[in-house]
Amino acid sequence: MIIAIDGPSGAGKSTLGKMLARELDLLYLDTGAMYRAGALAVLRAGISFEDETGVAEAITAASIHLTGNSENLTVLLDGEDITAEIRTLEVAQAASRVSTNSAVRRRMVELQREMGERAERGCVLEGRDIGSVVFPNADVKFFLTAEPAARARRRFEEDKGKGRTSTFEQTLAEINERDERDVSRDDSPLQIPEGSEVIDTSELDLDEVFEQMLAVIRERKSAAA
Ligand code: DC
């Protein structure tokens, strides 16, 4: 079973994707972490984001792996554990920039399909183009969204928990900038994939969204049986 979760940042994709993967015993793939790993390779190599060929070459040459399970996902870049390092604002912005590069996207989509297809019981993938490009025939597609202020508030609380000191206004501006780039890029922009279940999480708590998602999955399963 393939479950696709798309949506803008801060809509709850990662938390809910992990919860679903655990509940249903499926592999969990955070595809944003892969773009972040690629972005870190570019930053470390000192390549300019304007240099499209250089960016594509650096990312294609890099070995990017996700290991572990939904509780404890480890991101490896050329064998080095970069799980914590890719969670900075700098890497988030860099990931959004390298993700506009078509050669980079082709590479990532190829890796994601390989990993998803290899997963014996199936896979939960979350990102921006899962239901539209990576697995357009996914068994269930979700599009999670929320008001920008609600998404920024969650991100702000999360960052505070990790000891970071951006203000709420900075977090909101960062989220808006990234969303704008993600929805307006030419290649695979963030969009609501055909056939997806759209859930606005602004006013819902996590458990409510989780129950809604599980209900949709059960309904699809029984319709397919
Ligand atoms: O979900 P995230 O914040 O970790 O993603 C980082 C960036 O990667 C995001 O700004 C857009 C890009 N991305 C993408 O283009 N396609 C995906 N499937 C996942 C992420």
Short mmCIF file of C-alpha atoms and ligand atoms in Angstrom, two decimals:
data_model
loop_
_atom_site.label_atom_id
_atom_site.label_comp_id
_atom_site.label_asym_id
_atom_site.label_seq_id
_atom_site.Cartn_x
_atom_site.Cartn_y
_atom_site.Cartn_z
CA MET A 1 0.00 0.00 0.00
CA ILE A 2 1.30 3.45 -0.95
CA ILE A 3 0.05 6.49 0.97
CA ALA A 4 0.97 9.91 -0.42
CA ILE A 5 0.92 13.01 1.78
CA ASP A 6 1.53 16.40 0.20
CA GLY A 7 1.13 19.94 1.43
CA PRO A 8 2.99 23.09 2.44
CA SER A 9 5.46 23.21 5.31
CA GLY A 10 4.05 23.17 8.82
CA ALA A 11 0.75 21.49 7.86
CA GLY A 12 1.61 18.43 9.97
CA LYS A 13 2.77 16.07 7.20
CA SER A 14 5.79 14.65 9.04
CA THR A 15 4.13 14.07 12.38
CA LEU A 16 1.04 12.50 10.82
CA GLY A 17 3.04 10.54 8.25
CA LYS A 18 5.08 8.98 11.07
CA MET A 19 1.94 8.22 13.09
CA LEU A 20 0.33 6.50 10.09
CA ALA A 21 3.48 4.53 9.24
CA ARG A 22 3.67 3.26 12.82
CA GLU A 23 -0.02 2.40 13.03
CA LEU A 24 -0.06 0.56 9.71
CA ASP A 25 3.46 -0.87 9.92
CA LEU A 26 4.62 0.81 6.71
CA LEU A 27 7.94 2.33 5.72
CA TYR A 28 8.05 6.11 6.23
CA LEU A 29 9.84 8.31 3.69
CA ASP A 30 10.41 11.98 4.40
CA THR A 31 11.22 13.18 0.87
CA GLY A 32 11.89 16.74 2.07
CA ALA A 33 14.80 15.31 4.07
CA MET A 34 16.27 14.04 0.79
CA TYR A 35 16.09 17.51 -0.82
CA ARG A 36 17.61 18.90 2.37
CA ALA A 37 20.47 16.37 2.19
CA GLY A 38 21.10 17.32 -1.45
CA ALA A 39 21.05 21.00 -0.49
CA LEU A 40 23.63 20.38 2.23
CA ALA A 41 25.91 18.69 -0.32
CA VAL A 42 25.65 21.82 -2.49
CA LEU A 43 26.29 24.18 0.44
CA ARG A 44 29.30 22.16 1.56
CA ALA A 45 30.76 22.12 -1.95
CA GLY A 46 30.37 25.92 -2.10
CA ILE A 47 28.40 25.71 -5.36
CA SER A 48 26.21 28.69 -6.27
CA PHE A 49 22.47 27.97 -6.55
CA GLU A 50 22.57 29.83 -9.87
CA ASP A 51 24.90 27.14 -11.26
CA GLU A 52 22.20 24.67 -12.33
CA THR A 53 24.62 22.14 -13.82
CA GLY A 54 26.92 22.27 -10.79
CA VAL A 55 23.98 21.82 -8.42
CA ALA A 56 22.65 18.85 -10.42
CA GLU A 57 26.08 17.23 -10.62
CA ALA A 58 26.80 17.62 -6.91
CA ILE A 59 23.45 16.10 -5.96
CA THR A 60 23.60 13.27 -8.48
CA ALA A 61 27.08 12.37 -7.23
CA ALA A 62 26.01 12.43 -3.57
CA SER A 63 24.85 9.28 -1.89
CA ILE A 64 21.65 10.08 0.02
CA HIS A 65 20.09 7.45 2.26
CA LEU A 66 17.25 7.33 4.74
CA THR A 67 17.59 4.59 7.33
CA GLY A 68 15.88 3.53 10.53
CA ASN A 69 12.14 3.67 11.11
CA SER A 70 9.49 6.34 11.54
CA GLU A 71 10.43 6.80 15.22
CA ASN A 72 14.06 7.23 14.49
CA LEU A 73 14.80 8.28 10.95
CA THR A 74 18.46 8.81 10.12
CA VAL A 75 19.55 10.77 7.07
CA LEU A 76 22.93 9.88 5.62
CA LEU A 77 24.96 11.95 3.17
CA ASP A 78 27.90 9.97 1.79
CA GLY A 79 27.68 7.79 4.87
CA GLU A 80 27.69 10.67 7.38
CA ASP A 81 24.75 11.17 9.75
CA ILE A 82 23.36 14.63 8.91
CA THR A 83 19.93 14.18 10.54
CA ALA A 84 20.30 17.19 12.84
CA GLU A 85 22.29 19.39 10.49
CA ILE A 86 19.59 19.51 7.79
CA ARG A 87 17.04 21.05 10.17
CA THR A 88 18.48 24.56 10.06
CA LEU A 89 16.78 27.52 8.37
CA GLU A 90 19.71 27.81 5.99
CA VAL A 91 19.31 24.23 4.78
CA ALA A 92 15.50 24.59 4.53
CA GLN A 93 15.90 27.58 2.24
CA ALA A 94 18.65 25.86 0.25
CA ALA A 95 16.43 22.77 -0.18
CA SER A 96 13.63 24.91 -1.54
CA ARG A 97 16.09 26.44 -4.03
CA VAL A 98 17.69 23.21 -5.27
CA SER A 99 14.25 21.62 -5.58
CA THR A 100 13.48 23.95 -8.52
CA ASN A 101 16.20 22.12 -10.52
CA SER A 102 14.66 19.54 -12.91
CA ALA A 103 17.69 17.24 -12.99
CA VAL A 104 17.68 17.18 -9.18
CA ARG A 105 13.97 16.38 -9.13
CA ARG A 106 14.40 13.53 -11.62
CA ARG A 107 17.09 12.00 -9.44
CA MET A 108 15.03 12.32 -6.25
CA VAL A 109 11.88 10.92 -7.85
CA GLU A 110 13.87 7.92 -9.11
CA LEU A 111 15.29 7.23 -5.62
CA GLN A 112 11.88 7.67 -3.98
CA ARG A 113 10.16 5.27 -6.38
CA GLU A 114 12.90 2.68 -5.83
CA MET A 115 12.57 2.90 -2.05
CA GLY A 116 8.78 2.95 -2.11
CA GLU A 117 8.53 -0.04 -4.44
CA ARG A 118 11.06 -2.03 -2.44
CA ALA A 119 9.09 -1.65 0.81
CA GLU A 120 7.44 -5.01 1.34
CA ARG A 121 4.32 -3.90 3.18
CA GLY A 122 4.17 -0.50 1.54
CA CYS A 123 5.14 3.01 2.33
CA VAL A 124 3.98 6.41 3.55
CA LEU A 125 5.71 9.18 1.61
CA GLU A 126 5.41 12.84 2.43
CA GLY A 127 6.49 15.79 0.32
CA ARG A 128 5.25 18.23 -2.31
CA ASP A 129 4.90 16.11 -5.46
CA ILE A 130 4.17 12.60 -4.16
CA GLY A 131 0.56 12.24 -5.35
CA SER A 132 1.16 14.26 -8.51
CA VAL A 133 4.50 12.90 -9.76
CA VAL A 134 6.23 10.25 -7.61
CA PHE A 135 3.25 7.94 -7.07
CA PRO A 136 0.29 9.30 -9.06
CA ASN A 137 -1.41 5.91 -8.59
CA ALA A 138 -0.97 5.87 -4.81
CA ASP A 139 -3.69 3.92 -2.98
CA VAL A 140 -4.57 6.96 -0.88
CA LYS A 141 -3.55 10.58 -1.40
CA PHE A 142 -3.79 13.28 1.23
CA PHE A 143 -3.24 16.99 0.88
CA LEU A 144 -2.74 18.57 4.29
CA THR A 145 -2.94 22.29 4.54
CA ALA A 146 -3.45 25.02 7.16
CA GLU A 147 -3.54 28.79 7.38
CA PRO A 148 -0.03 30.31 7.14
CA ALA A 149 -0.28 31.73 10.68
CA ALA A 150 -1.20 28.30 12.09
CA ARG A 151 1.69 26.64 10.25
CA ALA A 152 4.14 29.33 11.37
CA ARG A 153 2.96 28.98 14.98
CA ARG A 154 3.64 25.23 14.94
CA ARG A 155 7.04 25.68 13.33
CA PHE A 156 7.86 28.44 15.83
CA GLU A 157 6.95 26.22 18.81
CA GLU A 158 8.92 23.33 17.33
CA ASP A 159 12.00 25.53 16.82
CA LYS A 160 11.68 26.93 20.34
CA GLY A 161 11.64 23.37 21.65
CA LYS A 162 14.92 22.79 19.84
CA GLY A 163 16.42 25.90 21.41
CA ARG A 164 16.32 28.15 18.36
CA THR A 165 15.59 31.84 18.70
CA SER A 166 13.82 33.13 15.58
CA THR A 167 10.85 35.37 16.26
CA PHE A 168 7.33 34.39 15.18
CA GLU A 169 7.46 37.06 12.44
CA GLN A 170 10.72 35.62 11.07
CA THR A 171 9.25 32.13 11.04
CA LEU A 172 6.13 33.35 9.23
CA ALA A 173 8.21 35.23 6.64
CA GLU A 174 10.40 32.16 6.09
CA ILE A 175 7.40 29.89 5.60
CA ASN A 176 5.76 32.33 3.19
CA GLU A 177 8.93 32.68 1.14
CA ARG A 178 9.39 28.93 0.87
CA ASP A 179 5.73 28.28 0.04
CA GLU A 180 5.83 30.91 -2.67
CA ARG A 181 8.84 29.23 -4.28
CA ASP A 182 7.34 25.73 -3.91
CA VAL A 183 4.00 26.65 -5.55
CA SER A 184 5.42 28.80 -8.32
CA ARG A 185 8.30 26.66 -9.63
CA ASP A 186 7.88 25.32 -13.18
CA ASP A 187 8.76 21.70 -12.46
CA SER A 188 6.33 19.80 -10.22
CA PRO A 189 5.00 22.76 -8.23
CA LEU A 190 3.17 22.09 -4.99
CA GLN A 191 -0.43 21.46 -6.00
CA ILE A 192 -3.41 19.45 -4.84
CA PRO A 193 -3.02 16.12 -6.67
CA GLU A 194 -6.03 14.75 -8.48
CA GLY A 195 -8.04 12.42 -6.29
CA SER A 196 -6.57 13.61 -3.00
CA GLU A 197 -8.37 14.02 0.28
CA VAL A 198 -7.82 17.62 1.37
CA ILE A 199 -7.68 18.25 5.12
CA ASP A 200 -7.32 21.74 6.58
CA THR A 201 -5.55 21.20 9.89
CA SER A 202 -5.70 24.84 11.12
CA GLU A 203 -8.39 24.21 13.71
CA LEU A 204 -7.84 20.51 14.34
CA ASP A 205 -5.58 18.83 16.83
CA LEU A 206 -3.26 16.04 15.76
CA ASP A 207 -5.45 13.18 16.95
CA GLU A 208 -8.46 14.50 15.08
CA VAL A 209 -6.52 14.67 11.81
CA PHE A 210 -5.02 11.23 12.47
CA GLU A 211 -8.48 9.70 12.99
CA GLN A 212 -9.79 11.36 9.82
CA MET A 213 -6.87 10.00 7.82
CA LEU A 214 -7.25 6.50 9.24
CA ALA A 215 -10.97 6.55 8.43
CA VAL A 216 -10.22 7.44 4.80
CA ILE A 217 -7.60 4.67 4.55
CA ARG A 218 -9.97 2.06 6.03
CA GLU A 219 -12.73 3.15 3.69
CA ARG A 220 -10.43 2.82 0.64
CA LYS A 221 -9.16 -0.54 1.84
CA SER A 222 -12.64 -1.96 2.24
CA ALA A 223 -13.75 -0.51 -1.12
CA ALA A 224 -10.75 -2.21 -2.78
CA ALA A 225 -11.31 -5.56 -1.02
O1 DC B 1 9.30 19.24 3.80
P1 DC B 1 10.58 20.01 3.97
O2 DC B 1 10.38 21.36 4.58
O3 DC B 1 11.63 19.22 4.67
O4 DC B 1 11.10 20.24 2.46
C1 DC B 1 12.23 21.03 2.17
C2 DC B 1 12.10 21.61 0.75
O5 DC B 1 12.20 20.55 -0.20
C3 DC B 1 10.76 22.28 0.46
O6 DC B 1 10.84 23.68 0.53
C4 DC B 1 10.41 21.88 -0.95
C5 DC B 1 11.30 20.73 -1.28
N1 DC B 1 10.58 19.49 -1.52
C6 DC B 1 10.12 19.26 -2.79
O7 DC B 1 10.28 20.09 -3.67
N2 DC B 1 9.51 18.07 -3.09
C7 DC B 1 9.32 17.15 -2.14
N3 DC B 1 8.72 16.00 -2.48
C8 DC B 1 9.74 17.38 -0.82
C9 DC B 1 10.36 18.59 -0.53
#
